[in-house]
Tab-separated table of C-alpha atoms in Angstrom:
chain	number	residue	atom	x	y	z
A	1	MET	CA	43.347	21.489	17.608
A	2	MET	CA	40.196	22.090	15.528
A	3	LYS	CA	38.987	25.666	15.228
A	4	ASP	CA	35.578	26.703	16.546
A	5	GLU	CA	34.316	27.555	13.074
A	6	GLU	CA	35.072	24.030	11.928
A	7	VAL	CA	33.200	22.515	14.862
A	8	LEU	CA	30.122	24.514	13.862
A	9	ALA	CA	30.056	23.210	10.279
A	10	THR	CA	26.931	21.304	9.329
A	11	LYS	CA	28.814	18.169	8.307
A	12	SER	CA	32.121	16.916	9.598
A	13	LEU	CA	35.230	17.063	7.446
A	14	TRP	CA	35.243	13.394	6.585
A	15	MET	CA	31.750	13.689	5.152
A	16	LEU	CA	32.711	16.517	2.812
A	17	ALA	CA	35.960	14.798	1.912
A	18	LEU	CA	33.976	11.681	1.124
A	19	VAL	CA	31.919	13.500	-1.490
A	20	LEU	CA	34.732	15.631	-2.907
A	21	CYS	CA	34.902	13.265	-5.861
A	22	LEU	CA	31.312	13.954	-6.813
A	23	CYS	CA	31.163	17.735	-6.353
A	24	LEU	CA	32.103	18.600	-9.925
A	25	GLY	CA	30.191	15.797	-11.610
A	26	ALA	CA	27.014	16.057	-9.606
A	27	ALA	CA	26.357	19.761	-9.974
A	28	SER	CA	25.187	19.628	-13.566
A	29	ALA	CA	23.276	16.378	-13.113
A	30	ALA	CA	21.406	17.519	-10.031
A	31	GLY	CA	20.937	21.160	-10.923
A	32	ALA	CA	18.757	20.639	-13.973
A	33	GLU	CA	15.732	19.355	-12.069
A	34	ALA	CA	16.423	20.150	-8.427
A	35	ASP	CA	14.803	23.605	-8.456
A	36	ALA	CA	11.398	22.022	-9.062
A	37	LEU	CA	11.884	19.099	-6.692
A	38	ALA	CA	10.710	19.046	-3.106
A	39	ARG	CA	13.596	18.612	-0.677
A	40	ASP	CA	13.921	16.680	2.551
A	41	ILE	CA	14.218	19.435	5.173
A	42	THR	CA	13.648	17.239	8.231
A	43	GLY	CA	17.098	17.950	9.625
A	44	GLN	CA	16.383	21.691	9.642
A	45	CYS	CA	13.082	21.406	11.528
A	46	LEU	CA	12.328	21.639	15.239
A	47	PHE	CA	10.074	18.991	16.776
A	48	ASN	CA	8.295	19.873	20.017
A	49	GLY	CA	10.715	22.786	20.344
A	50	ARG	CA	13.786	20.550	20.108
A	51	GLU	CA	16.289	20.339	17.274
A	52	SER	CA	15.635	16.651	16.771
A	53	ILE	CA	13.924	13.600	18.209
A	54	THR	CA	16.226	10.670	17.551
A	55	ASP	CA	13.570	7.987	17.217
A	56	LEU	CA	11.820	10.000	14.497
A	57	GLU	CA	14.924	10.484	12.361
A	58	ASP	CA	17.191	7.498	12.950
A	59	GLY	CA	16.114	5.516	9.853
A	60	ASN	CA	15.282	2.555	12.082
A	61	TYR	CA	11.755	1.166	11.870
A	62	ARG	CA	12.277	-0.804	15.075
A	63	THR	CA	12.379	2.363	17.152
A	64	PHE	CA	9.439	4.701	17.615
A	65	TRP	CA	8.386	7.881	19.378
A	66	THR	CA	5.298	8.128	21.575
A	67	SER	CA	3.473	11.421	22.029
A	68	HIS	CA	2.564	13.167	25.270
A	69	ARG	CA	-0.284	15.558	25.828
A	70	GLN	CA	0.491	19.229	25.284
A	71	GLU	CA	-1.934	22.081	24.685
A	72	GLY	CA	-4.884	19.742	25.027
A	73	ALA	CA	-3.833	17.044	22.566
A	74	HIS	CA	-1.412	14.235	21.834
A	75	CYS	CA	0.553	15.853	19.047
A	76	LEU	CA	3.853	16.446	17.312
A	77	MET	CA	4.742	20.138	17.036
A	78	VAL	CA	6.715	21.053	13.912
A	79	SER	CA	8.580	24.273	13.193
A	80	ALA	CA	10.142	24.519	9.726
A	81	PRO	CA	12.586	27.085	8.288
A	82	GLU	CA	10.581	27.374	5.058
A	83	ALA	CA	7.157	26.546	3.651
A	84	VAL	CA	6.363	22.836	3.984
A	85	GLY	CA	4.775	21.001	1.064
A	86	GLY	CA	4.025	17.801	2.970
A	87	VAL	CA	5.066	15.281	5.603
A	88	LEU	CA	5.551	11.533	5.311
A	89	VAL	CA	4.716	9.702	8.540
A	90	ARG	CA	5.662	6.064	9.017
A	91	TRP	CA	3.527	4.716	11.835
A	92	ARG	CA	3.961	2.046	14.443
A	93	ASN	CA	0.186	2.122	14.897
A	94	PRO	CA	-1.387	3.610	11.758
A	95	ALA	CA	-3.958	6.382	12.178
A	96	PRO	CA	-5.536	9.070	9.994
A	97	LEU	CA	-3.505	12.258	10.260
A	98	ALA	CA	-4.467	15.923	10.591
A	99	ALA	CA	-2.371	19.095	10.482
A	100	GLN	CA	-3.472	21.988	12.670
A	101	VAL	CA	-2.399	25.619	13.020
A	102	LYS	CA	-3.052	27.990	15.891
A	103	GLN	CA	-5.369	30.910	15.174
A	104	ASP	CA	-6.568	33.314	17.859
A	105	GLY	CA	-5.546	30.863	20.572
A	106	GLU	CA	-7.405	27.920	19.004
A	107	TRP	CA	-6.019	24.967	17.071
A	108	ILE	CA	-7.695	24.721	13.655
A	109	THR	CA	-7.430	21.745	11.283
A	110	VAL	CA	-6.230	22.875	7.858
A	111	THR	CA	-5.917	19.489	6.190
A	112	GLN	CA	-6.332	15.825	7.073
A	113	SER	CA	-6.163	12.342	5.554
A	114	ASP	CA	-9.082	10.020	5.010
A	115	THR	CA	-6.907	6.914	5.264
A	116	ALA	CA	-4.697	5.283	7.890
A	117	TYR	CA	-1.841	3.945	5.772
A	118	ALA	CA	1.229	2.734	7.669
A	119	ALA	CA	3.280	5.086	5.479
A	120	LEU	CA	1.102	8.174	5.106
A	121	TYR	CA	1.960	11.282	3.079
A	122	LEU	CA	-0.032	14.371	4.044
A	123	PRO	CA	0.196	17.355	1.632
A	124	LEU	CA	0.415	20.727	3.390
A	125	PRO	CA	-0.404	24.233	2.086
A	126	GLY	CA	2.974	25.854	2.713
A	127	LEU	CA	2.891	25.804	6.515
A	128	THR	CA	5.893	26.631	8.692
A	129	GLU	CA	4.410	26.221	12.190
A	130	PHE	CA	1.907	23.399	12.766
A	131	ARG	CA	1.127	20.310	14.755
A	132	LEU	CA	0.184	16.764	13.740
A	133	VAL	CA	-2.627	14.941	15.532
A	134	ASN	CA	-4.797	11.864	15.083
A	135	ALA	CA	-7.565	13.060	12.742
A	136	GLU	CA	-10.196	10.993	14.558
A	137	SER	CA	-9.288	12.049	18.095
A	138	ALA	CA	-6.728	14.572	19.263
A	139	TRP	CA	-6.710	12.666	22.554
A	140	ALA	CA	-5.296	9.525	20.953
A	141	LYS	CA	-1.602	8.782	21.407
A	142	LEU	CA	0.698	8.938	18.391
A	143	GLU	CA	3.259	6.166	17.903
A	144	ILE	CA	5.522	7.081	14.998
A	145	CYS	CA	8.613	5.335	13.654
A	146	GLU	CA	9.822	8.005	11.224
A	147	VAL	CA	8.826	11.491	10.043
A	148	THR	CA	10.132	13.149	6.889
A	149	VAL	CA	9.335	16.801	6.150
A	150	TYR	CA	9.439	18.028	2.541
A	151	SER	CA	9.678	21.524	1.139
A	152	GLN	CA	7.287	22.697	-1.529
A	153	GLY	CA	7.859	21.394	-5.048
A	154	THR	CA	7.418	18.229	-7.084
A	155	LEU	CA	7.913	15.153	-4.926
A	156	PRO	CA	10.801	12.810	-5.836
A	157	GLU	CA	9.608	9.445	-7.132
A	158	ASN	CA	10.824	7.599	-4.039
A	159	VAL	CA	8.349	9.399	-1.740
A	160	GLN	CA	5.527	6.994	-0.960
A	161	VAL	CA	2.126	8.500	-1.784
A	162	TRP	CA	-0.150	5.489	-1.587
A	163	ARG	CA	-3.647	5.251	-3.037
A	164	GLU	CA	-6.561	2.856	-2.834
A	165	PRO	CA	-6.622	-0.042	-5.347
A	166	ALA	CA	-8.748	0.278	-8.460
A	167	GLU	CA	-12.188	-1.322	-8.542
A	168	GLN	CA	-10.740	-4.016	-10.811
A	169	VAL	CA	-7.084	-5.026	-10.598
A	170	ASP	CA	-4.957	-6.616	-13.292
A	171	LEU	CA	-2.919	-8.799	-10.949
A	172	MET	CA	-3.446	-9.929	-7.354
A	173	LEU	CA	-0.465	-11.464	-5.583
A	174	LEU	CA	-1.273	-13.507	-2.471
A	175	SER	CA	1.791	-13.388	-0.212
A	176	ALA	CA	2.044	-15.113	3.173
A	177	HIS	CA	4.569	-12.673	4.658
A	178	PRO	CA	6.466	-9.451	3.884
A	179	ASP	CA	9.416	-10.263	1.562
A	180	ASP	CA	7.689	-13.333	0.057
A	181	GLU	CA	6.476	-11.046	-2.740
A	182	VAL	CA	10.040	-10.747	-4.052
A	183	LEU	CA	11.773	-13.832	-2.643
A	184	TRP	CA	9.451	-16.288	-4.405
A	185	PHE	CA	8.009	-14.259	-7.257
A	186	GLY	CA	11.186	-12.612	-8.519
A	187	GLY	CA	10.684	-9.884	-11.074
A	188	LEU	CA	6.915	-10.290	-11.285
A	189	LEU	CA	6.049	-6.974	-9.611
A	190	PRO	CA	8.871	-4.891	-11.154
A	191	TYR	CA	7.835	-6.151	-14.593
A	192	TYR	CA	4.060	-5.829	-14.358
A	193	ALA	CA	3.736	-2.898	-11.923
A	194	GLY	CA	6.923	-0.957	-12.647
A	195	GLU	CA	7.535	-1.630	-16.324
A	196	ARG	CA	4.068	-2.288	-17.747
A	197	GLN	CA	2.171	-0.059	-15.307
A	198	LYS	CA	-0.413	-2.722	-14.561
A	199	GLU	CA	-2.708	-2.363	-11.557
A	200	CYS	CA	-1.148	-4.787	-9.077
A	201	LEU	CA	-2.508	-5.511	-5.611
A	202	VAL	CA	-0.542	-7.450	-2.997
A	203	VAL	CA	-2.358	-9.226	-0.184
A	204	CYS	CA	-0.120	-9.918	2.831
A	205	PHE	CA	-1.593	-12.429	5.241
A	206	ALA	CA	0.699	-12.330	8.277
A	207	TYR	CA	3.619	-10.471	9.845
A	208	ASN	CA	5.115	-10.846	13.295
A	209	ALA	CA	6.249	-7.275	14.022
A	210	TYR	CA	5.073	-3.788	13.084
A	211	HIS	CA	8.328	-2.865	11.331
A	212	ARG	CA	7.780	-5.696	8.841
A	213	ARG	CA	4.757	-3.843	7.513
A	214	LEU	CA	6.894	-0.787	6.738
A	215	GLU	CA	9.550	-2.951	5.105
A	216	LEU	CA	6.875	-4.424	2.840
A	217	LEU	CA	5.753	-0.951	1.775
A	218	ASP	CA	9.344	-0.005	0.931
A	219	SER	CA	9.699	-3.152	-1.172
A	220	LEU	CA	6.429	-2.658	-3.036
A	221	TRP	CA	7.084	1.007	-3.787
A	222	THR	CA	10.540	0.166	-5.141
A	223	CYS	CA	8.946	-2.487	-7.384
A	224	GLY	CA	6.547	0.073	-8.840
A	225	VAL	CA	3.377	-0.852	-6.926
A	226	ARG	CA	1.271	2.198	-6.045
A	227	ALA	CA	-1.947	0.597	-4.724
A	228	TYR	CA	-1.825	0.205	-0.952
A	229	PRO	CA	-1.660	-3.509	-0.075
A	230	VAL	CA	-4.256	-5.477	1.834
A	231	PHE	CA	-3.102	-6.684	5.247
A	232	ALA	CA	-5.299	-9.685	5.978
A	233	GLY	CA	-4.543	-9.646	9.714
A	234	TYR	CA	-3.602	-13.280	10.370
A	235	GLN	CA	-1.199	-14.189	13.161
A	236	ASP	CA	2.012	-15.809	11.972
A	237	TYR	CA	2.889	-19.331	13.137
A	238	LEU	CA	5.771	-21.543	12.065
A	239	THR	CA	4.492	-24.934	10.960
A	240	SER	CA	5.672	-27.404	8.344
A	241	THR	CA	2.382	-28.955	7.205
A	242	LEU	CA	-0.948	-27.667	5.962
A	243	LYS	CA	-2.782	-29.695	8.592
A	244	ASP	CA	-0.787	-28.096	11.396
A	245	MET	CA	-1.338	-24.632	9.957
A	246	TYR	CA	-5.080	-25.140	10.005
A	247	GLN	CA	-4.834	-25.770	13.723
A	248	TYR	CA	-4.068	-22.039	14.008
A	249	TRP	CA	-5.846	-20.552	11.002
A	250	ASP	CA	-9.497	-21.443	10.570
A	251	LYS	CA	-9.688	-22.989	7.106
A	252	GLN	CA	-13.226	-21.913	6.262
A	253	SER	CA	-12.577	-18.343	7.401
A	254	LEU	CA	-9.477	-18.206	5.214
A	255	TYR	CA	-11.391	-19.530	2.209
A	256	GLN	CA	-14.114	-16.952	2.782
A	257	ASP	CA	-11.652	-14.080	3.167
A	258	VAL	CA	-9.929	-14.888	-0.125
A	259	CYS	CA	-13.283	-15.423	-1.844
A	260	ASN	CA	-14.396	-11.956	-0.760
A	261	LEU	CA	-11.104	-10.415	-1.912
A	262	TYR	CA	-11.660	-11.907	-5.366
A	263	ARG	CA	-15.152	-10.475	-5.490
A	264	GLN	CA	-14.137	-7.064	-4.209
A	265	TYR	CA	-11.132	-6.446	-6.462
A	266	ARG	CA	-12.081	-8.670	-9.459
A	267	PRO	CA	-8.511	-9.625	-10.454
A	268	GLN	CA	-7.783	-10.735	-13.994
A	269	VAL	CA	-4.830	-12.779	-12.750
A	270	VAL	CA	-4.069	-14.290	-9.337
A	271	VAL	CA	-0.600	-15.489	-8.350
A	272	ALA	CA	0.062	-17.481	-5.167
A	273	HIS	CA	2.573	-19.708	-3.375
A	274	ASP	CA	3.706	-23.219	-4.190
A	275	LYS	CA	1.234	-25.793	-2.863
A	276	HIS	CA	4.130	-27.354	-0.921
A	277	GLY	CA	5.025	-24.005	0.632
A	278	GLU	CA	8.322	-23.486	-1.265
A	279	TYR	CA	10.530	-24.656	1.625
A	280	GLY	CA	7.627	-26.224	3.490
A	281	HIS	CA	6.180	-23.282	5.437
A	282	GLY	CA	2.635	-24.018	6.562
A	283	ALA	CA	1.430	-20.446	5.980
A	284	HIS	CA	2.626	-20.591	2.368
A	285	GLN	CA	0.753	-23.857	1.913
A	286	ALA	CA	-2.433	-22.428	3.415
A	287	VAL	CA	-2.350	-19.331	1.172
A	288	SER	CA	-1.828	-21.546	-1.877
A	289	ASP	CA	-4.670	-23.825	-0.831
A	290	ALA	CA	-7.058	-20.898	-0.264
A	291	ALA	CA	-6.075	-19.259	-3.563
A	292	ARG	CA	-7.224	-22.339	-5.452
A	293	LYS	CA	-10.301	-23.206	-3.402
A	294	ALA	CA	-11.621	-19.636	-3.352
A	295	THR	CA	-11.585	-19.477	-7.148
A	296	LYS	CA	-14.633	-21.739	-7.281
A	297	LEU	CA	-16.284	-20.156	-4.257
A	298	ALA	CA	-16.073	-16.616	-5.648
A	299	ALA	CA	-17.912	-17.652	-8.825
A	300	ASP	CA	-20.730	-19.469	-6.983
A	301	GLU	CA	-23.639	-17.369	-5.735
A	302	THR	CA	-24.530	-20.046	-3.169
A	303	GLN	CA	-21.140	-19.626	-1.445
A	304	CYS	CA	-19.998	-16.765	0.802
A	305	VAL	CA	-23.540	-15.446	0.472
A	306	GLY	CA	-22.885	-12.442	2.699
A	307	THR	CA	-21.104	-10.617	-0.137
A	308	VAL	CA	-23.146	-11.800	-3.126
A	309	LYS	CA	-25.547	-8.837	-2.991
A	310	THR	CA	-22.916	-6.203	-2.246
A	311	LEU	CA	-20.054	-7.433	-4.426
A	312	GLY	CA	-21.577	-9.955	-6.806
A	313	VAL	CA	-19.767	-13.081	-7.946
A	314	TRP	CA	-16.464	-13.198	-9.808
A	315	GLN	CA	-14.777	-15.859	-11.914
A	316	VAL	CA	-11.030	-15.281	-11.820
A	317	PRO	CA	-9.841	-15.806	-15.420
A	318	LYS	CA	-6.324	-17.018	-14.572
A	319	VAL	CA	-4.673	-18.427	-11.440
A	320	TYR	CA	-0.936	-19.142	-11.367
A	321	ILE	CA	0.601	-21.224	-8.586
A	322	HIS	CA	4.337	-21.066	-7.980
A	323	LEU	CA	6.167	-24.217	-9.139
A	324	TRP	CA	2.961	-25.831	-10.438
A	325	GLU	CA	3.816	-29.005	-12.351
A	326	GLU	CA	1.422	-28.561	-15.296
A	327	ASN	CA	1.163	-25.869	-18.002
A	328	GLN	CA	4.184	-24.055	-16.638
A	329	LEU	CA	4.779	-20.446	-17.646
A	330	ALA	CA	8.455	-19.451	-17.505
A	331	MET	CA	9.183	-15.741	-16.992
A	332	ASP	CA	12.339	-14.187	-18.414
A	333	TRP	CA	13.860	-11.921	-15.786
A	334	HIS	CA	16.862	-11.162	-18.006
A	335	GLN	CA	15.062	-8.602	-20.160
A	336	PRO	CA	15.998	-4.934	-19.595
A	337	LEU	CA	13.343	-2.843	-17.831
A	338	ALA	CA	13.149	0.771	-18.993
A	339	ALA	CA	11.389	1.793	-15.768
A	340	PHE	CA	14.501	0.662	-13.859
A	341	ASP	CA	17.150	2.373	-16.013
A	342	GLY	CA	17.478	-0.604	-18.351
A	343	LEU	CA	18.521	-3.014	-15.599
A	344	THR	CA	17.308	-6.581	-15.680
A	345	ALA	CA	15.954	-8.182	-12.510
A	346	GLN	CA	19.052	-10.389	-12.468
A	347	GLU	CA	21.414	-7.419	-12.732
A	348	ALA	CA	19.651	-5.586	-9.916
A	349	MET	CA	19.979	-8.629	-7.678
A	350	ASP	CA	23.657	-8.983	-8.649
A	351	TYR	CA	24.367	-5.457	-7.358
A	352	ILE	CA	22.780	-6.303	-4.019
A	353	VAL	CA	24.584	-9.643	-3.723
A	354	ARG	CA	27.984	-8.127	-4.575
A	355	GLY	CA	27.353	-5.271	-2.156
A	356	THR	CA	26.559	-7.750	0.609
A	357	GLN	CA	29.664	-9.786	-0.198
A	358	ASN	CA	31.745	-6.591	-0.029
A	359	GLY	CA	30.474	-5.683	3.420
A	360	LEU	CA	27.762	-3.117	2.596
A	361	ASP	CA	25.282	-4.983	4.792
A	362	LYS	CA	27.572	-5.221	7.815
A	363	THR	CA	25.093	-3.238	9.917
A	364	ASN	CA	22.044	-5.014	8.439
A	365	GLU	CA	20.744	-1.861	6.768
A	366	LEU	CA	21.535	-2.260	3.057
A	367	GLY	CA	17.928	-3.028	2.127
A	368	ASP	CA	16.535	-0.137	4.168
A	369	ASN	CA	19.067	2.287	2.696
A	370	LEU	CA	18.343	1.221	-0.865
A	371	SER	CA	14.633	1.794	-0.269
A	372	GLU	CA	15.199	5.235	1.267
A	373	TYR	CA	18.007	6.683	-0.846
A	374	ALA	CA	18.239	4.914	-4.231
A	375	GLY	CA	15.494	7.047	-5.774
A	376	LYS	CA	17.180	10.250	-4.597
A	377	PHE	CA	20.454	9.296	-6.241
A	378	GLU	CA	18.647	8.385	-9.437
A	379	GLN	CA	17.092	11.861	-9.398
A	380	ALA	CA	20.603	13.294	-9.009
A	381	GLY	CA	21.770	11.477	-12.140
A	382	TYR	CA	23.775	8.575	-10.709
A	383	SER	CA	23.754	5.109	-12.244
A	384	ALA	CA	23.362	1.989	-10.106
A	385	SER	CA	27.042	1.196	-10.594
A	386	GLU	CA	28.138	4.678	-9.507
A	387	TYR	CA	25.819	4.593	-6.489
A	388	PHE	CA	27.130	1.281	-5.170
A	389	GLN	CA	30.719	2.421	-5.735
A	390	LEU	CA	30.087	5.557	-3.670
A	391	LEU	CA	28.698	3.434	-0.838
A	392	GLN	CA	31.737	1.174	-1.001
A	393	ASN	CA	34.123	4.137	-0.945
A	394	GLY	CA	32.325	5.654	2.017
A	395	LEU	CA	32.558	2.562	4.189
A	396	GLN	CA	36.181	2.009	3.254
A	397	GLY	CA	36.846	5.668	4.095
A	398	GLY	CA	35.790	5.200	7.710
A	399	ALA	CA	32.016	5.663	7.933
A	400	TYR	CA	30.662	3.531	10.777
A	401	ASN	CA	27.350	2.748	9.074
A	402	LEU	CA	25.790	2.944	5.631
A	403	ASP	CA	23.146	5.518	6.534
A	404	LYS	CA	25.857	8.088	7.307
A	405	VAL	CA	27.352	7.583	3.851
A	406	ASN	CA	23.999	7.961	2.121
A	407	ASP	CA	23.035	10.981	4.201
A	408	ALA	CA	26.356	12.748	3.616
A	409	ILE	CA	26.264	12.315	-0.144
A	410	ASN	CA	22.584	13.188	-0.320
A	411	GLU	CA	23.138	16.339	1.757
A	412	VAL	CA	25.989	17.621	-0.380
A	413	THR	CA	24.164	16.788	-3.622
A	414	THR	CA	21.150	18.747	-2.373
A	415	ARG	CA	23.314	21.699	-1.357
A	416	LEU	CA	25.049	21.674	-4.727
A	417	ALA	CA	21.658	21.910	-6.373
A	418	ASP	CA	20.246	24.707	-4.208
A	419	GLY	CA	23.476	26.694	-4.118
A	420	THR	CA	24.036	26.544	-0.354
A	421	ILE	CA	27.170	24.371	-0.509
A	422	GLY	CA	29.289	27.509	-0.395
A	423	ASP	CA	27.780	28.574	2.919
A	424	SER	CA	28.922	25.326	4.550
A	425	ILE	CA	32.384	25.422	3.002
A	426	ASP	CA	32.833	29.009	4.188
A	427	LEU	CA	32.698	27.746	7.790
A	428	TYR	CA	35.978	25.869	7.311
A	429	SER	CA	39.492	27.221	7.572
A	430	GLN	CA	41.163	28.656	4.472
A	431	LYS	CA	43.336	25.563	4.193
A	432	THR	CA	40.338	23.267	4.198
A	433	GLN	CA	38.461	25.507	1.752
A	434	SER	CA	41.359	25.279	-0.681
A	435	LEU	CA	40.593	21.565	-1.127
A	436	PHE	CA	37.349	22.498	-2.861
A	437	LEU	CA	38.829	25.029	-5.286
């Protein structure tokens, strides 16, 4: 029978046993930089006076939490064990965010965002007790998919801190749906945004569920894109011809929207879908059609006249269409990318494919876990090969889903770095403790 002290341990025995192999190797790798890095302290916080709210911490974008009025506002109360450097909120319905503290019986706003990004990071001035509200109206309901609370310190690179695009972008990628930006354009974004640090702006025309928007942000951030994408707001429909697609999307409105995007962001290069829609999707065909037609419209002061005075005209220097028959430009995705630890785009995809073949995606969460945790393990000094091997070992060792493996390893690596691993081990019996000596 398990002793009471073992039941109270912060992680179960199998989790610590799982990471036993990395305890010695990870300490030196993680310790060098961890003191200056902000840590994920979400699991140690209280939300609305409770230890946890499952929908806010389950790593599942398809679930969300809805606020209720308390103390005169729709809010999320947060109580942290140490000074908070910021919170990352992933919204179901994006809204500008404000943090308030209570002073003399009144709630006072101490900081707020000017934007309503779907993944919104709000820096905080070392607060421990505060509430989050809609910055425009404290009466407005909050619908949040995930909340992550960070301690003070330098943010890890995987934390999404989006910004507005520059006045003139180097590359504009017109993508019909979330995931098209990588499925059909391969290493384009990792190479130009991640490796060459070019200003890349992705325009996403349609998505059929709110969680797809968050998945797109994860993908873009991983690729090195830092400018918040444009969501064009079109409804998605499955058609197989351009003519059928224009029964749903107004052709002239689409042309005008793309024309105005060219004028507003003045891209040096535009990249868009195959004119046949890759596999024949009508939305892909429509985006490709508009990308080409709007090139002439944007340069003509007699067209889309509503934005001529405010934005001026713009002649896009270069437009590349996927699988275009003439003047083809072949990209080499086999070159190592320093920004991605020397991996080529092909090698990165090989890791994912092999992981899927070996059962890492059995709960359909491999992509989400890579987006959430890969950067943390890179910060801790692990290579891609070592990371995937740890995931494989965890699942084979009995973990029922991939998130538990990632969370266990991440937790122990963090505790190795901050020196608190001993406190957790001390809660075990002497026999169990001897395994770690």
